[in-house]
Amino acid sequence: AVLMFAVAVLALAGTLTAVARSTTANAAAGDVVALAGVEDDGADCAISPPGSFPSNSRLPDPFTKLNGQRITSKSDWRCRRAEIRELAERHVYGDKPAKPSSVTGTVSSSNITVNVTHNGRSSSFSAGVQLPSGTGPFPAVVVYGGFGADTAAIRAAGAAVISFDPYAVGREGTPRNNKQGAFYSVYGNTSGTGLLMAWAWGVSRIIDVIEASGGTVLRADVGVTGCSRFGKGAFAAGVFDQRVGLTMPIESGTAGVPIYRGVPGEGAQSLSSAYGEQPWFGDAFSSYTGNPNGAPIDTHQLVAMVAPRGLLILDNPHIANLGPRSASVAALGGAEVYKALGAGANITYHSNVSDGTHCANRSEWRSHITQTIQKYLVRTGSHTGTIAMHSKATGNLSQWRDWTTPTLSDGPTSTTSTTTTTTTTTGDTTT
Ligand code: MCU
């Protein structure tokens, strides 16, 4: 009973926090802007996934819970999201361990250091910092690798650039049974967690250090970006850490934004090719590389996991190998959840670019990058998201879904429902 009480109080606290956040932002900005909160606000949700899932050639319904019921209120999304997260860890990316028992480090105007200890194992890594002009503390964008991201535009918009070397956290070129890097030094080199999740864990630990630094140089308004394999990485970082206020995957390709179910038909890099090229996916995804219809989730639900936070998906329609049409379907499907949460303006998909070069620096994206950084990280500007697909790669969501988008009620915002919940938990404790 005491445990149930604790769980109920946590759930109630989570609900109240979420409500308070979106209400404040609503009043200030006219639409929902999620404030940086915690890494995983559904960590207390009780989830028991079934042992098997029916094959489904369409995109699984993001609004239907594992118990078969559809969610009806915006506050239901928190634990529905936690279900999707659990499936994404078990079947696609591998486990993302919660914050290690010790995370320490430093933030200076040129460098961030991260030291981690968990269960007697330690590792560390560092990242470069380049400040924008002006007076801090500054928001920041974690830039994966050294190419494809418009770092000049990021700094001009008022955010620092954190140069993150993903390979320090999870190396490429290793066999799956001998993974290397700071993540695997702590969690073991036979961990089934793939590189994309290891890298995402690294970004979360950078955010831990920024939070603990007390906002002298940087403040914990953090975005993530990267191109190609680092677009896959940036997407995962935003999906699995709700403190990331702006997620900007660029030309991510298979194992990134494109729906797994669409990749074969579009002629994008095959799932088995991506699975075999590097241990990007978790080991458990091997069950689905030849059978995407068996996957219990698809990437539209990962897009949805970013909601209501800022998401700017940048794509290249000229290279079918990148799966741009499948990526647009993921955006369209995920946007249904954004809309149901009243945050439809916070997602953008943009592939209207003329230069076909992979990871080119593109003028067509600059205003979106500037405005989304200012809205979600600097917290001054405004931006209204749209799904803008190039005619070469136009997804059609209706071909991919057999579910409709519900009108979600605003949930337990009233005093009445708060009181009811409190009464119930008190009853549990005294029984
Ligand atoms: C699009 O991302 C990858 C792609 O999945 C790989 O097959 C290819 O080798 O590398 C791309 C990339 O990261 O390019 C920089």
PDB file of N, CA and C and ligand atoms in Angstrom, residues 147 228-229 232 251-253 269 277 280 322 358, ligand 1:
ATOM      1  N   PHE A 147      30.491  17.540 -39.417  1.00  0.00           N
ATOM      2  CA  PHE A 147      30.017  17.931 -40.747  1.00  0.00           C
ATOM      3  C   PHE A 147      28.502  18.032 -40.794  1.00  0.00           C
ATOM      4  N   SER A 228      23.336  12.684 -41.338  1.00  0.00           N
ATOM      5  CA  SER A 228      23.597  11.321 -41.796  1.00  0.00           C
ATOM      6  C   SER A 228      23.626  10.366 -40.615  1.00  0.00           C
ATOM      7  N   ARG A 229      24.717   9.609 -40.398  1.00  0.00           N
ATOM      8  CA  ARG A 229      24.705   8.721 -39.222  1.00  0.00           C
ATOM      9  C   ARG A 229      24.544   9.552 -37.951  1.00  0.00           C
ATOM     10  N   LYS A 232      20.879  10.215 -37.465  1.00  0.00           N
ATOM     11  CA  LYS A 232      20.263   9.090 -36.747  1.00  0.00           C
ATOM     12  C   LYS A 232      20.493   9.295 -35.248  1.00  0.00           C
ATOM     13  N   GLU A 251      19.104  14.639 -42.773  1.00  0.00           N
ATOM     14  CA  GLU A 251      19.370  13.562 -43.742  1.00  0.00           C
ATOM     15  C   GLU A 251      19.779  12.265 -43.039  1.00  0.00           C
ATOM     16  N   SER A 252      18.915  11.815 -42.126  1.00  0.00           N
ATOM     17  CA  SER A 252      19.321  10.739 -41.213  1.00  0.00           C
ATOM     18  C   SER A 252      19.304   9.353 -41.849  1.00  0.00           C
ATOM     19  N   GLY A 253      18.429   9.123 -42.811  1.00  0.00           N
ATOM     20  CA  GLY A 253      18.388   7.820 -43.469  1.00  0.00           C
ATOM     21  C   GLY A 253      17.962   6.685 -42.544  1.00  0.00           C
ATOM     22  N   GLN A 269      18.390   2.594 -48.012  1.00  0.00           N
ATOM     23  CA  GLN A 269      19.329   1.621 -47.433  1.00  0.00           C
ATOM     24  C   GLN A 269      18.518   0.575 -46.671  1.00  0.00           C
ATOM     25  N   GLU A 277      26.012  -2.585 -41.107  1.00  0.00           N
ATOM     26  CA  GLU A 277      27.113  -1.655 -41.407  1.00  0.00           C
ATOM     27  C   GLU A 277      27.858  -1.247 -40.143  1.00  0.00           C
ATOM     28  N   TRP A 280      24.685   0.389 -35.011  1.00  0.00           N
ATOM     29  CA  TRP A 280      23.857   1.569 -34.696  1.00  0.00           C
ATOM     30  C   TRP A 280      22.586   1.160 -33.946  1.00  0.00           C
ATOM     31  N   LEU A 322      18.437   7.586 -48.853  1.00  0.00           N
ATOM     32  CA  LEU A 322      18.192   8.188 -47.535  1.00  0.00           C
ATOM     33  C   LEU A 322      16.742   7.984 -47.075  1.00  0.00           C
ATOM     34  N   HIS A 358      24.853  15.242 -50.298  1.00  0.00           N
ATOM     35  CA  HIS A 358      24.563  14.759 -48.944  1.00  0.00           C
ATOM     36  C   HIS A 358      25.285  15.635 -47.909  1.00  0.00           C
TER      37      HIS A 358
HETATM   38  C1  MCU B   1      22.841   8.214 -44.097  1.00  0.00           C
HETATM   39  O1  MCU B   1      23.760   7.800 -43.126  1.00  0.00           O
HETATM   40  C2  MCU B   1      24.818   6.908 -43.416  1.00  0.00           C
HETATM   41  C3  MCU B   1      24.342   5.677 -44.144  1.00  0.00           C
HETATM   42  O2  MCU B   1      23.380   5.005 -43.363  1.00  0.00           O
HETATM   43  C4  MCU B   1      25.528   4.766 -44.426  1.00  0.00           C
HETATM   44  O3  MCU B   1      25.136   3.648 -45.218  1.00  0.00           O
HETATM   45  C5  MCU B   1      26.653   5.467 -45.116  1.00  0.00           C
HETATM   46  O4  MCU B   1      27.792   4.618 -45.148  1.00  0.00           O
HETATM   47  O5  MCU B   1      26.993   6.595 -44.385  1.00  0.00           O
HETATM   48  C6  MCU B   1      25.966   7.554 -44.203  1.00  0.00           C
HETATM   49  C7  MCU B   1      26.667   8.663 -43.469  1.00  0.00           C
HETATM   50  O6  MCU B   1      26.761   8.670 -42.266  1.00  0.00           O
HETATM   51  O7  MCU B   1      27.311   9.538 -44.264  1.00  0.00           O
HETATM   52  C8  MCU B   1      28.094  10.540 -43.676  1.00  0.00           C
END
